C-alpha atoms as a printed R data frame, in Angstrom:
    type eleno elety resid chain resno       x       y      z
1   ATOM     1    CA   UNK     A     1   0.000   0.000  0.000
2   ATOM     2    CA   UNK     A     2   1.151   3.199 -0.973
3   ATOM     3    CA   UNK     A     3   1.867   5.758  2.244
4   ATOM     4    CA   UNK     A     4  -0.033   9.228  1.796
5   ATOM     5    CA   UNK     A     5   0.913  12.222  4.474
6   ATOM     6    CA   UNK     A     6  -2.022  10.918  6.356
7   ATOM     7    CA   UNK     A     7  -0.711   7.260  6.525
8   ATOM     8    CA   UNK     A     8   2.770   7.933  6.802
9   ATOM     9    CA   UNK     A     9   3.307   6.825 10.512
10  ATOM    10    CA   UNK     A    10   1.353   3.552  9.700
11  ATOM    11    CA   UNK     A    11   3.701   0.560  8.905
12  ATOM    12    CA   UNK     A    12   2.301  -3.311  7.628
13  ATOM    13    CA   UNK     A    13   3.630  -6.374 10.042
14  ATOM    14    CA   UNK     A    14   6.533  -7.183  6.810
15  ATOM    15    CA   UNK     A    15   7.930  -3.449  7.248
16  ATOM    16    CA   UNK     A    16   7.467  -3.554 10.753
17  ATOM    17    CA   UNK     A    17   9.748  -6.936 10.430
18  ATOM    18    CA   UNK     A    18  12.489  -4.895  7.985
19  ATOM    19    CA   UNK     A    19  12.769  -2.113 10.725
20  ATOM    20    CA   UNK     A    20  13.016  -4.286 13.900
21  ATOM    21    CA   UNK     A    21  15.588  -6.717 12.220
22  ATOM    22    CA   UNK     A    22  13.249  -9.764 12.651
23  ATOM    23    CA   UNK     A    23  11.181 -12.694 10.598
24  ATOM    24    CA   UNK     A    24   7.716 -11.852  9.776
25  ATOM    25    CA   UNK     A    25   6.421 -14.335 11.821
26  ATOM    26    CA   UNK     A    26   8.410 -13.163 14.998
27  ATOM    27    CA   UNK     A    27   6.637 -10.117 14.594
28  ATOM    28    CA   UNK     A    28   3.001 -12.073 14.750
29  ATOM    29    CA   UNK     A    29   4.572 -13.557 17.542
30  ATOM    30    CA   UNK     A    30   4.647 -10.420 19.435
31  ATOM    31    CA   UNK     A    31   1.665  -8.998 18.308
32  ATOM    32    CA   UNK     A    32  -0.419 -11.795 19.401
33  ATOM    33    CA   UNK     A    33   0.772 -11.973 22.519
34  ATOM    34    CA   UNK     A    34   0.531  -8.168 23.353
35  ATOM    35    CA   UNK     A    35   3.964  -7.100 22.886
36  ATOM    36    CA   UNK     A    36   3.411  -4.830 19.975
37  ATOM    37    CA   UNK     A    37   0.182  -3.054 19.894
38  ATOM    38    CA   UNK     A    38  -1.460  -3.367 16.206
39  ATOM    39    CA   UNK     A    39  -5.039  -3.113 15.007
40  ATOM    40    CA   UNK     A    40  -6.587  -4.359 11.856
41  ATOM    41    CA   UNK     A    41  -8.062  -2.591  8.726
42  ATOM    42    CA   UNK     A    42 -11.274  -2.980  7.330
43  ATOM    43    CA   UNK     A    43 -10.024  -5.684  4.706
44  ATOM    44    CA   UNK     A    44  -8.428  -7.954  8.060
45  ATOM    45    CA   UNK     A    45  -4.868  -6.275  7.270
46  ATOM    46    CA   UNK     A    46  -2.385  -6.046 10.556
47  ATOM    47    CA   UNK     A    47  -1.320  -2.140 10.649
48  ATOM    48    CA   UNK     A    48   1.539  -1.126 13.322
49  ATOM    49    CA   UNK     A    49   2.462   2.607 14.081
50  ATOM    50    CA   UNK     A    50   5.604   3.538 13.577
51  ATOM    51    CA   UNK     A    51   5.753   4.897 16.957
52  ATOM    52    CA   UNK     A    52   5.090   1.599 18.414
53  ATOM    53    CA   UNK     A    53   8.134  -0.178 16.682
54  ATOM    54    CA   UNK     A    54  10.266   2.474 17.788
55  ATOM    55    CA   UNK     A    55   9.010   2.179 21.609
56  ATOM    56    CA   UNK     A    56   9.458  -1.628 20.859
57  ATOM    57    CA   UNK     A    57  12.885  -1.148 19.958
58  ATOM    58    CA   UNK     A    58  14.020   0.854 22.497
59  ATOM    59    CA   UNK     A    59  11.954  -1.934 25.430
60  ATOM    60    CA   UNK     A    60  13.815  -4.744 23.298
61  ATOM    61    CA   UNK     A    61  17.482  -3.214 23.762
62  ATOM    62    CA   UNK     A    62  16.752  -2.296 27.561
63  ATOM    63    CA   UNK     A    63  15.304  -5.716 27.939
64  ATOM    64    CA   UNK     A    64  18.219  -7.286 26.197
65  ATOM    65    CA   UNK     A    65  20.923  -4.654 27.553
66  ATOM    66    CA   UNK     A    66  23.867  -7.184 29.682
67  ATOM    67    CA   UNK     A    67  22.611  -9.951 28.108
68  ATOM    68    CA   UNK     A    68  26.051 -11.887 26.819
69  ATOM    69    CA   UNK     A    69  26.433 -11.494 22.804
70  ATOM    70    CA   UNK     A    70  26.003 -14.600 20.998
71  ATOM    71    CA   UNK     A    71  28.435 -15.298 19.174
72  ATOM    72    CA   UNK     A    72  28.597 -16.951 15.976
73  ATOM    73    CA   UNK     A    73  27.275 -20.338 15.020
74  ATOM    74    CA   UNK     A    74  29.879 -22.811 14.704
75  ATOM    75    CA   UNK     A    75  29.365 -26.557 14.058
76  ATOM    76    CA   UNK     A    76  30.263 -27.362 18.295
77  ATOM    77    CA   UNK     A    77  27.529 -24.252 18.855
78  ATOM    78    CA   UNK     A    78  25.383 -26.313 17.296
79  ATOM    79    CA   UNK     A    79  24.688 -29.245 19.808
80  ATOM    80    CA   UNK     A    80  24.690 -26.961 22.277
81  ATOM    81    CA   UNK     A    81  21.345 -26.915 23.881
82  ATOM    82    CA   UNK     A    82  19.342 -23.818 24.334
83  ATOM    83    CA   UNK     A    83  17.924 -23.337 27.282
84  ATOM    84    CA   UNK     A    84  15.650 -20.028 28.108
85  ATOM    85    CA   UNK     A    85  15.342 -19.692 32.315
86  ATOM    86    CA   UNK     A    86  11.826 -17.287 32.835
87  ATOM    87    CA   UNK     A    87  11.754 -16.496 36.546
88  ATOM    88    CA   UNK     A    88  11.119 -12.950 38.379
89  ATOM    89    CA   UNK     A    89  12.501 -13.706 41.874
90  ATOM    90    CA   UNK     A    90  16.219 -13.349 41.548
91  ATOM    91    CA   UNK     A    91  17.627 -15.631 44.001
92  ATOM    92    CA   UNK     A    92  15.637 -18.126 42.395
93  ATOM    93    CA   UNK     A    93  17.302 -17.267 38.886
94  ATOM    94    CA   UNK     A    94  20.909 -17.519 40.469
95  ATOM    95    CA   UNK     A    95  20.250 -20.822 41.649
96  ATOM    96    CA   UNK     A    96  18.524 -22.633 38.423
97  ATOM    97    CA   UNK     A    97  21.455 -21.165 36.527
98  ATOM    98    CA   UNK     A    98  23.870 -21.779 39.150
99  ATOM    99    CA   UNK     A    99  22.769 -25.761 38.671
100 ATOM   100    CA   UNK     A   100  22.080 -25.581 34.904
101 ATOM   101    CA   UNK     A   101  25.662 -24.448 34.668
102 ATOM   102    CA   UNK     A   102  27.012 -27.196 36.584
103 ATOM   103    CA   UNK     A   103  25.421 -30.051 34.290
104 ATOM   104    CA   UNK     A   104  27.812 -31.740 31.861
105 ATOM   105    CA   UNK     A   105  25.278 -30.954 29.207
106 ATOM   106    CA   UNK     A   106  26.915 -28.464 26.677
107 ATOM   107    CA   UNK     A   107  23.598 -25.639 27.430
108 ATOM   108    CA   UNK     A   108  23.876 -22.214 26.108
109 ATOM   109    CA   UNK     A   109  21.627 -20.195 28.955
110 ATOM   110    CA   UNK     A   110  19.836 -16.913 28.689
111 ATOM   111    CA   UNK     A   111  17.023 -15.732 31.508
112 ATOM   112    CA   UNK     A   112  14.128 -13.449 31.256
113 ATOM   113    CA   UNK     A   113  12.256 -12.189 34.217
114 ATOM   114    CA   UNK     A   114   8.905 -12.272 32.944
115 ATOM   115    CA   UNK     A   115   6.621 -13.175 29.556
116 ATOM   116    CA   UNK     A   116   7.107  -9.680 27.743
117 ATOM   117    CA   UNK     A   117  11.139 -10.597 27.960
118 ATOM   118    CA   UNK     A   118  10.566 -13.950 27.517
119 ATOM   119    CA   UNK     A   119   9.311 -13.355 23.759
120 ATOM   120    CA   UNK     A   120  11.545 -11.189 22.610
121 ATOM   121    CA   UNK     A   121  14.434 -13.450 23.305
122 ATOM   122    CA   UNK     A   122  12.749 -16.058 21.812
123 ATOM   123    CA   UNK     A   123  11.810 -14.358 19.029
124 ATOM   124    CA   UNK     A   124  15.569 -13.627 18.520
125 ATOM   125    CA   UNK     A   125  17.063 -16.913 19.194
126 ATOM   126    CA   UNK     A   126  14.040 -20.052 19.943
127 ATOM   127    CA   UNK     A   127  15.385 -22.285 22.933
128 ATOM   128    CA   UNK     A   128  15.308 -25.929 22.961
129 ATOM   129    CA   UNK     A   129  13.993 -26.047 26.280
130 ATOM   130    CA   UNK     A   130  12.151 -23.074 28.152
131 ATOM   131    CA   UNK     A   131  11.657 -23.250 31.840
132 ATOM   132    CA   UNK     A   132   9.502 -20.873 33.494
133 ATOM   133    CA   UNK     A   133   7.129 -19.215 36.256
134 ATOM   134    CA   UNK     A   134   3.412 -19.025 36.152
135 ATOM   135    CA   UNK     A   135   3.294 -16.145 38.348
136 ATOM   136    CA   UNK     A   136   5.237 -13.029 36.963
137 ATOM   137    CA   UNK     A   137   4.872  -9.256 36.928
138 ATOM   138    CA   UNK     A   138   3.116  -7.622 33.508
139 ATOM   139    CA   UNK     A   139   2.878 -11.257 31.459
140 ATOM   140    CA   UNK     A   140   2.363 -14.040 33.209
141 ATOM   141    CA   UNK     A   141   3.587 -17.536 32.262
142 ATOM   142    CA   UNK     A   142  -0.085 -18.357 31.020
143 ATOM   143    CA   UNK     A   143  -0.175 -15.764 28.749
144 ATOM   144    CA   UNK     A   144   3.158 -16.130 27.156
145 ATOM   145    CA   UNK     A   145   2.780 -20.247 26.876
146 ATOM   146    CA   UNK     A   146  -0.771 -19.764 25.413
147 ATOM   147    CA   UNK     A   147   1.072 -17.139 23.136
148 ATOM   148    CA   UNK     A   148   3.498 -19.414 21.861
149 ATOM   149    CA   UNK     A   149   0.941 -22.323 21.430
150 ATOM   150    CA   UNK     A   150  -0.666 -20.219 18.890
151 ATOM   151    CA   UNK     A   151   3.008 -20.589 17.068
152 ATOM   152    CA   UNK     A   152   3.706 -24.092 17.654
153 ATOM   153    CA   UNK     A   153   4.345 -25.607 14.548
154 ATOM   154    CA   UNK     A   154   6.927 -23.672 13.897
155 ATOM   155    CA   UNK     A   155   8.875 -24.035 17.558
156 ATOM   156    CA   UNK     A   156   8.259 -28.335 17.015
157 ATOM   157    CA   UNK     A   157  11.486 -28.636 18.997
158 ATOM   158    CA   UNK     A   158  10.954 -26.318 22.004
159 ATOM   159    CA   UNK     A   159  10.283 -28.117 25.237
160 ATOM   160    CA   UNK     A   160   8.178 -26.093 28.435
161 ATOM   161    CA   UNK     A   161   8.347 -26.829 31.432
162 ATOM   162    CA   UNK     A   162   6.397 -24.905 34.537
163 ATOM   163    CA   UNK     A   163   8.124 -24.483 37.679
164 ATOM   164    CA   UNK     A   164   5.386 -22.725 39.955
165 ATOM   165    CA   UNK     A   165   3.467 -22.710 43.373
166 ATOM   166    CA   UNK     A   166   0.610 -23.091 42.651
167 ATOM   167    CA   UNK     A   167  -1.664 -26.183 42.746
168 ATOM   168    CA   UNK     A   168  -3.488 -28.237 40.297
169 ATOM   169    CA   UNK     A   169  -6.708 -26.718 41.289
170 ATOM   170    CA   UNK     A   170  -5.878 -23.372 40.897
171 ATOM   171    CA   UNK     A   171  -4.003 -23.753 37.558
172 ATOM   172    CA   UNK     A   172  -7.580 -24.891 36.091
173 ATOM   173    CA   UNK     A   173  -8.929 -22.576 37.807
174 ATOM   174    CA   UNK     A   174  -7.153 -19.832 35.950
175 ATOM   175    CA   UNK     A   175  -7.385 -21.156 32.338
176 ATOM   176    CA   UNK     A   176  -5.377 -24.722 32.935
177 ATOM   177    CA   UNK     A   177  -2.112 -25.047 30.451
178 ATOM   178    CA   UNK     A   178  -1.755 -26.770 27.270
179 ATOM   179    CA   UNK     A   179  -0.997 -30.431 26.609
180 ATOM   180    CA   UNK     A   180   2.849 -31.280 26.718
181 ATOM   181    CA   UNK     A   181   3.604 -28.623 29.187
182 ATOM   182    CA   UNK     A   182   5.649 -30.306 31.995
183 ATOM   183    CA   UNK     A   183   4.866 -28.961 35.759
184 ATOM   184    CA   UNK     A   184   6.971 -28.920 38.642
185 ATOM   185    CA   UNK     A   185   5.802 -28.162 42.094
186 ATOM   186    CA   UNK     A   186   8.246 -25.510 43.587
187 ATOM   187    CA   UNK     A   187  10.811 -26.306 45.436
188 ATOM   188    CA   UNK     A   188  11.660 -27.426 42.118
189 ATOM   189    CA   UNK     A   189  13.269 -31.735 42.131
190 ATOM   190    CA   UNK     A   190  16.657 -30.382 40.062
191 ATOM   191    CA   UNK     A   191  17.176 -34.242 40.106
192 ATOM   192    CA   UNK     A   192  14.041 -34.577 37.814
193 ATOM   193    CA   UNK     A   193  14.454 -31.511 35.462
194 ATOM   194    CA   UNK     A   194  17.916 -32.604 34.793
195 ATOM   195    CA   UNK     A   195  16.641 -35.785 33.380
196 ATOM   196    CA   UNK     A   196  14.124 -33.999 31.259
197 ATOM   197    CA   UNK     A   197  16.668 -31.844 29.885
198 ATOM   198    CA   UNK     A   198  19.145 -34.550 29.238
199 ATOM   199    CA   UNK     A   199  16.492 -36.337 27.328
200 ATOM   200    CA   UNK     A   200  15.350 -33.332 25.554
201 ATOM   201    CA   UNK     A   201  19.306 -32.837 24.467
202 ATOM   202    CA   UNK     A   202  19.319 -36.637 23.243
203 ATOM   203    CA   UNK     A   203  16.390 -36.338 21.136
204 ATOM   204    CA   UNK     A   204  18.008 -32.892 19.308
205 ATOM   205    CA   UNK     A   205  21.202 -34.738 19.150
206 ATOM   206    CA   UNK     A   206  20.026 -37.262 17.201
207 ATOM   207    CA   UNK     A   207  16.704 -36.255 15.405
208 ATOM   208    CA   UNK     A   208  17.239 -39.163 12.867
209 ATOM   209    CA   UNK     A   209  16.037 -41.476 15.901
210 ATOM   210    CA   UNK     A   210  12.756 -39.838 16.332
């Protein structure tokens, strides 16, 4: 669509893509789960303002800012498994990476503390495996795992798993989670989750065997 004066500010979900540096779909990602505000003409067309990418991008490198750079694929960074840590209490962060970090499973680890920076690192790099909270400040771990749900087919390899207080009862009570989402009662059995990440780094080892 052609821009007039009037429509100048008003960018499409693909140029919205081109000026945030991302894949069309990550920027569905984010609009369906509430991180970038869009509305929708009257032929069903996703429109974005241009301020709204700009706030995004300015969220995205605070959200991002310390993080450690990635550095370049390389056939060893390869099998290394991904693993995205989404927790907002930060003594509890320090000690899942403390004992991710001491597995002998080659893991590349990043941590968000809540849904909003959850997606925006995975909409950057997918993990393999993404363990997370239920309970967090702005997005909750409902509404980011219902979020990427709606995305599944293309993240076939990513593995969640809840760590959270809450009970049974009052999970369903609040919506319930998906099928294939793993939950551990907190304090979390680091015995257990290491075997579910161990098998979730044998099966992306060796994909041929699936």
């Amino acid at each position: 669509m052609r821009k007039s004066a009037t429509n100048a500010d008003v960018l499409s979900t693909r140029e919205a893509a081109e000026r945030l540096g991302v894949a069309l779909r990550t920027v569905q990602l984010w609009v369906e789960g509430g991180v970038l505000p869009a509305w929708k003409t009257a032929g069903g067309h996703r429109r974005i303002s241009r301020a709204a990418v700009e706030k995004l991008i300015a969220e995205r490198n605070n959200a991002l800012h310390g993080a450690d750079e990635v550095p370049a694929a390389t056939e060893a960074d390869e099998r290394r498994m991904r693993i995205l840590v989404v927790e907002d209490d930060p003594d509890l962060l320090r000690l899942f990476c403390m004992v991710i970090e001491g597995w002998d499973i080659p893991v590349e680890l990043s941590t968000a503390t809540n849904g909003f920076e959850a997606l925006l690192r995975i909409g950057d790099r997918c993990p393999d495996l993404l363990l997370t909270d239920l309970n967090m400040p702005g997005m909750d771990g409902f509404r980011m795992i219902d979020t990427l749900k709606k995305h599944q087919q293309e993240r076939e390899q990513l593995r969640i798993v809840v760590v959270t207080a809450l009970g049974p009862a009052e999970i369903a009570h609040r919506g319930g989670l998906p099928d294939g989402v793993k939950v551990f009662t907190k304090p979390l059995p680091f015995d257990e989750l290491e075997a579910l990440a161990r098998e979730q780094y044998t099966r992306l080892a060796a994909p041929e065997l699936q």
